[in-house]
Amino acid sequence: DESREEFVGGILWDGRATGEVLGSPAADQALGPFLVPVEQNNASKTDVCLQVQEARYAPLFET
């Protein structure tokens, strides 16, 4: 915050994981690799969910 001269931001070198999406910077950071082309390269969040739903470990996510 420039007016107060203090750091306000998230984690990672550029501060992009702020916690605004899930309420925690660490949780927001965990969302990134699923859609990044040089990491897991999934087309969308829906594709990630479908892959988990079809996986043999899917029952582990049921409540």
N, CA, C and O atoms as a GROMACS GRO file, in nm:
protein
  252
    1ASP      N    1   0.085  -0.116   0.000
    1ASP     CA    2   0.000   0.000   0.000
    1ASP      C    3   0.091   0.123   0.000
    1ASP      O    4   0.157   0.151   0.100
    2GLU      N    5   0.093   0.195  -0.110
    2GLU     CA    6   0.185   0.308  -0.124
    2GLU      C    7   0.155   0.420  -0.025
    2GLU      O    8   0.248   0.486   0.022
    3SER      N    9   0.030   0.442   0.008
    3SER     CA   10  -0.003   0.552   0.099
    3SER      C   11   0.044   0.524   0.242
    3SER      O   12   0.077   0.617   0.315
    4ARG      N   13   0.048   0.400   0.280
    4ARG     CA   14   0.092   0.364   0.416
    4ARG      C   15   0.235   0.312   0.418
    4ARG      O   16   0.289   0.284   0.524
    5GLU      N   17   0.295   0.299   0.300
    5GLU     CA   18   0.432   0.251   0.284
    5GLU      C   19   0.454   0.117   0.352
    5GLU      O   20   0.551   0.099   0.425
    6GLU      N   21   0.364   0.024   0.329
    6GLU     CA   22   0.380  -0.111   0.380
    6GLU      C   23   0.343  -0.210   0.271
    6GLU      O   24   0.265  -0.180   0.181
    7PHE      N   25   0.402  -0.328   0.280
    7PHE     CA   26   0.376  -0.431   0.181
    7PHE      C   27   0.239  -0.492   0.203
    7PHE      O   28   0.204  -0.530   0.315
    8VAL      N   29   0.162  -0.499   0.097
    8VAL     CA   30   0.034  -0.568   0.098
    8VAL      C   31   0.031  -0.653  -0.027
    8VAL      O   32   0.044  -0.601  -0.138
    9GLY      N   33   0.014  -0.781  -0.012
    9GLY     CA   34   0.012  -0.866  -0.129
    9GLY      C   35   0.009  -1.011  -0.090
    9GLY      O   36  -0.014  -1.046   0.026
   10GLY      N   37   0.033  -1.094  -0.186
   10GLY     CA   38   0.027  -1.236  -0.163
   10GLY      C   39   0.165  -1.298  -0.158
   10GLY      O   40   0.264  -1.234  -0.126
   11ILE      N   41   0.166  -1.426  -0.190
   11ILE     CA   42   0.293  -1.497  -0.194
   11ILE      C   43   0.335  -1.515  -0.338
   11ILE      O   44   0.258  -1.481  -0.428
   12LEU      N   45   0.448  -1.565  -0.363
   12LEU     CA   46   0.518  -1.580  -0.491
   12LEU      C   47   0.593  -1.450  -0.520
   12LEU      O   48   0.564  -1.347  -0.460
   13TRP      N   49   0.685  -1.455  -0.609
   13TRP     CA   50   0.773  -1.340  -0.633
   13TRP      C   51   0.697  -1.216  -0.678
   13TRP      O   52   0.741  -1.104  -0.652
   14ASP      N   53   0.584  -1.235  -0.746
   14ASP     CA   54   0.509  -1.119  -0.795
   14ASP      C   55   0.383  -1.090  -0.714
   14ASP      O   56   0.306  -1.001  -0.751
   15GLY      N   57   0.361  -1.161  -0.606
   15GLY     CA   58   0.248  -1.136  -0.519
   15GLY      C   59   0.113  -1.178  -0.573
   15GLY      O   60   0.010  -1.132  -0.524
   16ARG      N   61   0.111  -1.265  -0.676
   16ARG     CA   62  -0.016  -1.297  -0.741
   16ARG      C   63  -0.106  -1.390  -0.660
   16ARG      O   64  -0.227  -1.392  -0.685
   17ALA      N   65  -0.054  -1.465  -0.567
   17ALA     CA   66  -0.138  -1.551  -0.483
   17ALA      C   67  -0.176  -1.471  -0.359
   17ALA      O   68  -0.106  -1.474  -0.258
   18THR      N   69  -0.287  -1.401  -0.367
   18THR     CA   70  -0.325  -1.306  -0.262
   18THR      C   71  -0.420  -1.362  -0.158
   18THR      O   72  -0.432  -1.308  -0.048
   19GLY      N   73  -0.488  -1.470  -0.191
   19GLY     CA   74  -0.590  -1.523  -0.101
   19GLY      C   75  -0.728  -1.470  -0.130
   19GLY      O   76  -0.824  -1.505  -0.061
   20GLU      N   77  -0.741  -1.387  -0.232
   20GLU     CA   78  -0.872  -1.329  -0.265
   20GLU      C   79  -0.970  -1.434  -0.318
   20GLU      O   80  -1.091  -1.419  -0.300
   21VAL      N   81  -0.921  -1.538  -0.384
   21VAL     CA   82  -1.010  -1.638  -0.445
   21VAL      C   83  -1.063  -1.736  -0.340
   21VAL      O   84  -1.184  -1.756  -0.330
   22LEU      N   85  -0.973  -1.795  -0.263
   22LEU     CA   86  -1.013  -1.899  -0.168
   22LEU      C   87  -0.997  -1.861  -0.022
   22LEU      O   88  -1.026  -1.940   0.067
   23GLY      N   89  -0.950  -1.738   0.003
   23GLY     CA   90  -0.934  -1.694   0.140
   23GLY      C   91  -0.799  -1.724   0.200
   23GLY      O   92  -0.775  -1.694   0.317
   24SER      N   93  -0.709  -1.784   0.124
   24SER     CA   94  -0.576  -1.818   0.172
   24SER      C   95  -0.477  -1.806   0.057
   24SER      O   96  -0.501  -1.864  -0.049
   25PRO      N   97  -0.367  -1.734   0.074
   25PRO     CA   98  -0.268  -1.726  -0.033
   25PRO      C   99  -0.216  -1.863  -0.075
   25PRO      O  100  -0.194  -1.887  -0.194
   26ALA      N  101  -0.195  -1.953   0.021
   26ALA     CA  102  -0.145  -2.086  -0.013
   26ALA      C  103  -0.246  -2.163  -0.097
   26ALA      O  104  -0.208  -2.234  -0.190
   27ALA      N  105  -0.374  -2.151  -0.065
   27ALA     CA  106  -0.477  -2.219  -0.144
   27ALA      C  107  -0.487  -2.160  -0.284
   27ALA      O  108  -0.501  -2.234  -0.381
   28ASP      N  109  -0.478  -2.029  -0.295
   28ASP     CA  110  -0.479  -1.966  -0.428
   28ASP      C  111  -0.359  -2.011  -0.511
   28ASP      O  112  -0.373  -2.035  -0.630
   29GLN      N  113  -0.242  -2.023  -0.448
   29GLN     CA  114  -0.122  -2.067  -0.518
   29GLN      C  115  -0.142  -2.209  -0.573
   29GLN      O  116  -0.095  -2.240  -0.682
   30ALA      N  117  -0.210  -2.292  -0.498
   30ALA     CA  118  -0.230  -2.431  -0.540
   30ALA      C  119  -0.318  -2.444  -0.664
   30ALA      O  120  -0.311  -2.546  -0.732
   31LEU      N  121  -0.398  -2.343  -0.694
   31LEU     CA  122  -0.483  -2.348  -0.814
   31LEU      C  123  -0.403  -2.334  -0.943
   31LEU      O  124  -0.442  -2.388  -1.047
   32GLY      N  125  -0.292  -2.263  -0.938
   32GLY     CA  126  -0.217  -2.228  -1.057
   32GLY      C  127  -0.170  -2.342  -1.146
   32GLY      O  128  -0.200  -2.341  -1.265
   33PRO      N  129  -0.098  -2.440  -1.093
   33PRO     CA  130  -0.038  -2.542  -1.179
   33PRO      C  131  -0.136  -2.623  -1.264
   33PRO      O  132  -0.096  -2.677  -1.367
   34PHE      N  133  -0.260  -2.631  -1.225
   34PHE     CA  134  -0.356  -2.710  -1.302
   34PHE      C  135  -0.376  -2.657  -1.443
   34PHE      O  136  -0.399  -2.735  -1.536
   35LEU      N  137  -0.368  -2.526  -1.462
   35LEU     CA  138  -0.398  -2.466  -1.591
   35LEU      C  139  -0.276  -2.411  -1.664
   35LEU      O  140  -0.288  -2.365  -1.777
   36VAL      N  141  -0.159  -2.414  -1.603
   36VAL     CA  142  -0.038  -2.359  -1.665
   36VAL      C  143   0.017  -2.457  -1.770
   36VAL      O  144   0.040  -2.574  -1.738
   37PRO      N  145   0.038  -2.410  -1.894
   37PRO     CA  146   0.083  -2.498  -2.002
   37PRO      C  147   0.212  -2.575  -1.973
   37PRO      O  148   0.225  -2.690  -2.016
   38VAL      N  149   0.307  -2.516  -1.901
   38VAL     CA  150   0.433  -2.585  -1.874
   38VAL      C  151   0.427  -2.672  -1.749
   38VAL      O  152   0.526  -2.734  -1.711
   39GLU      N  153   0.312  -2.678  -1.685
   39GLU     CA  154   0.296  -2.765  -1.570
   39GLU      C  155   0.196  -2.875  -1.604
   39GLU      O  156   0.235  -2.973  -1.668
   40GLN      N  157   0.071  -2.864  -1.565
   40GLN     CA  158  -0.025  -2.971  -1.591
   40GLN      C  159  -0.106  -2.951  -1.718
   40GLN      O  160  -0.162  -3.047  -1.772
   41ASN      N  161  -0.112  -2.828  -1.768
   41ASN     CA  162  -0.170  -2.798  -1.900
   41ASN      C  163  -0.313  -2.847  -1.920
   41ASN      O  164  -0.345  -2.897  -2.028
   42ASN      N  165  -0.397  -2.833  -1.822
   42ASN     CA  166  -0.539  -2.863  -1.840
   42ASN      C  167  -0.607  -2.744  -1.906
   42ASN      O  168  -0.567  -2.629  -1.883
   43ALA      N  169  -0.707  -2.769  -1.986
   43ALA     CA  170  -0.774  -2.662  -2.060
   43ALA      C  171  -0.860  -2.573  -1.971
   43ALA      O  172  -0.875  -2.454  -1.999
   44SER      N  173  -0.917  -2.630  -1.865
   44SER     CA  174  -1.007  -2.551  -1.780
   44SER      C  175  -1.022  -2.618  -1.643
   44SER      O  176  -0.979  -2.732  -1.623
   45LYS      N  177  -1.082  -2.545  -1.551
   45LYS     CA  178  -1.111  -2.603  -1.419
   45LYS      C  179  -1.206  -2.720  -1.432
   45LYS      O  180  -1.198  -2.817  -1.356
   46THR      N  181  -1.297  -2.711  -1.529
   46THR     CA  182  -1.392  -2.820  -1.553
   46THR      C  183  -1.319  -2.947  -1.594
   46THR      O  184  -1.353  -3.055  -1.547
   47ASP      N  185  -1.219  -2.935  -1.680
   47ASP     CA  186  -1.140  -3.052  -1.721
   47ASP      C  187  -1.070  -3.117  -1.602
   47ASP      O  188  -1.064  -3.240  -1.594
   48VAL      N  189  -1.018  -3.036  -1.512
   48VAL     CA  190  -0.953  -3.090  -1.393
   48VAL      C  191  -1.054  -3.171  -1.311
   48VAL      O  192  -1.024  -3.282  -1.268
   49CYS      N  193  -1.172  -3.116  -1.291
   49CYS     CA  194  -1.276  -3.184  -1.213
   49CYS      C  195  -1.319  -3.314  -1.280
   49CYS      O  196  -1.340  -3.415  -1.212
   50LEU      N  197  -1.332  -3.313  -1.412
   50LEU     CA  198  -1.372  -3.434  -1.485
   50LEU      C  199  -1.265  -3.542  -1.472
   50LEU      O  200  -1.298  -3.660  -1.457
   51GLN      N  201  -1.139  -3.504  -1.479
   51GLN     CA  202  -1.031  -3.603  -1.464
   51GLN      C  203  -1.034  -3.667  -1.327
   51GLN      O  204  -1.016  -3.788  -1.314
   52VAL      N  205  -1.056  -3.588  -1.224
   52VAL     CA  206  -1.064  -3.643  -1.088
   52VAL      C  207  -1.187  -3.731  -1.075
   52VAL      O  208  -1.181  -3.838  -1.014
   53GLN      N  209  -1.298  -3.687  -1.131
   53GLN     CA  210  -1.423  -3.763  -1.123
   53GLN      C  211  -1.410  -3.900  -1.188
   53GLN      O  212  -1.471  -3.996  -1.142
   54GLU      N  213  -1.332  -3.909  -1.295
   54GLU     CA  214  -1.316  -4.035  -1.368
   54GLU      C  215  -1.201  -4.121  -1.316
   54GLU      O  216  -1.186  -4.235  -1.359
   55ALA      N  217  -1.122  -4.068  -1.226
   55ALA     CA  218  -1.006  -4.141  -1.174
   55ALA      C  219  -1.047  -4.248  -1.074
   55ALA      O  220  -1.153  -4.239  -1.012
   56ARG      N  221  -0.962  -4.348  -1.059
   56ARG     CA  222  -0.994  -4.457  -0.965
   56ARG      C  223  -0.992  -4.410  -0.820
   56ARG      O  224  -1.049  -4.476  -0.733
   57TYR      N  225  -0.928  -4.297  -0.794
   57TYR     CA  226  -0.924  -4.243  -0.658
   57TYR      C  227  -1.039  -4.146  -0.629
   57TYR      O  228  -1.042  -4.086  -0.521
   58ALA      N  229  -1.132  -4.130  -0.721
   58ALA     CA  230  -1.245  -4.037  -0.702
   58ALA      C  231  -1.321  -4.060  -0.572
   58ALA      O  232  -1.361  -3.962  -0.509
   59PRO      N  233  -1.343  -4.184  -0.528
   59PRO     CA  234  -1.416  -4.203  -0.402
   59PRO      C  235  -1.351  -4.136  -0.281
   59PRO      O  236  -1.418  -4.110  -0.181
   60LEU      N  237  -1.222  -4.110  -0.289
   60LEU     CA  238  -1.154  -4.044  -0.177
   60LEU      C  239  -1.201  -3.900  -0.158
   60LEU      O  240  -1.180  -3.841  -0.051
   61PHE      N  241  -1.264  -3.843  -0.262
   61PHE     CA  242  -1.312  -3.705  -0.254
   61PHE      C  243  -1.459  -3.696  -0.215
   61PHE      O  244  -1.512  -3.586  -0.203
   62GLU      N  245  -1.524  -3.808  -0.196
   62GLU     CA  246  -1.666  -3.808  -0.158
   62GLU      C  247  -1.678  -3.786  -0.007
   62GLU      O  248  -1.594  -3.832   0.070
   63THR      N  249  -1.785  -3.717   0.032
   63THR     CA  250  -1.805  -3.694   0.175
   63THR      C  251  -1.930  -3.764   0.222
   63THR      O  252  -1.964  -3.757   0.340
   0.00000   0.00000   0.00000
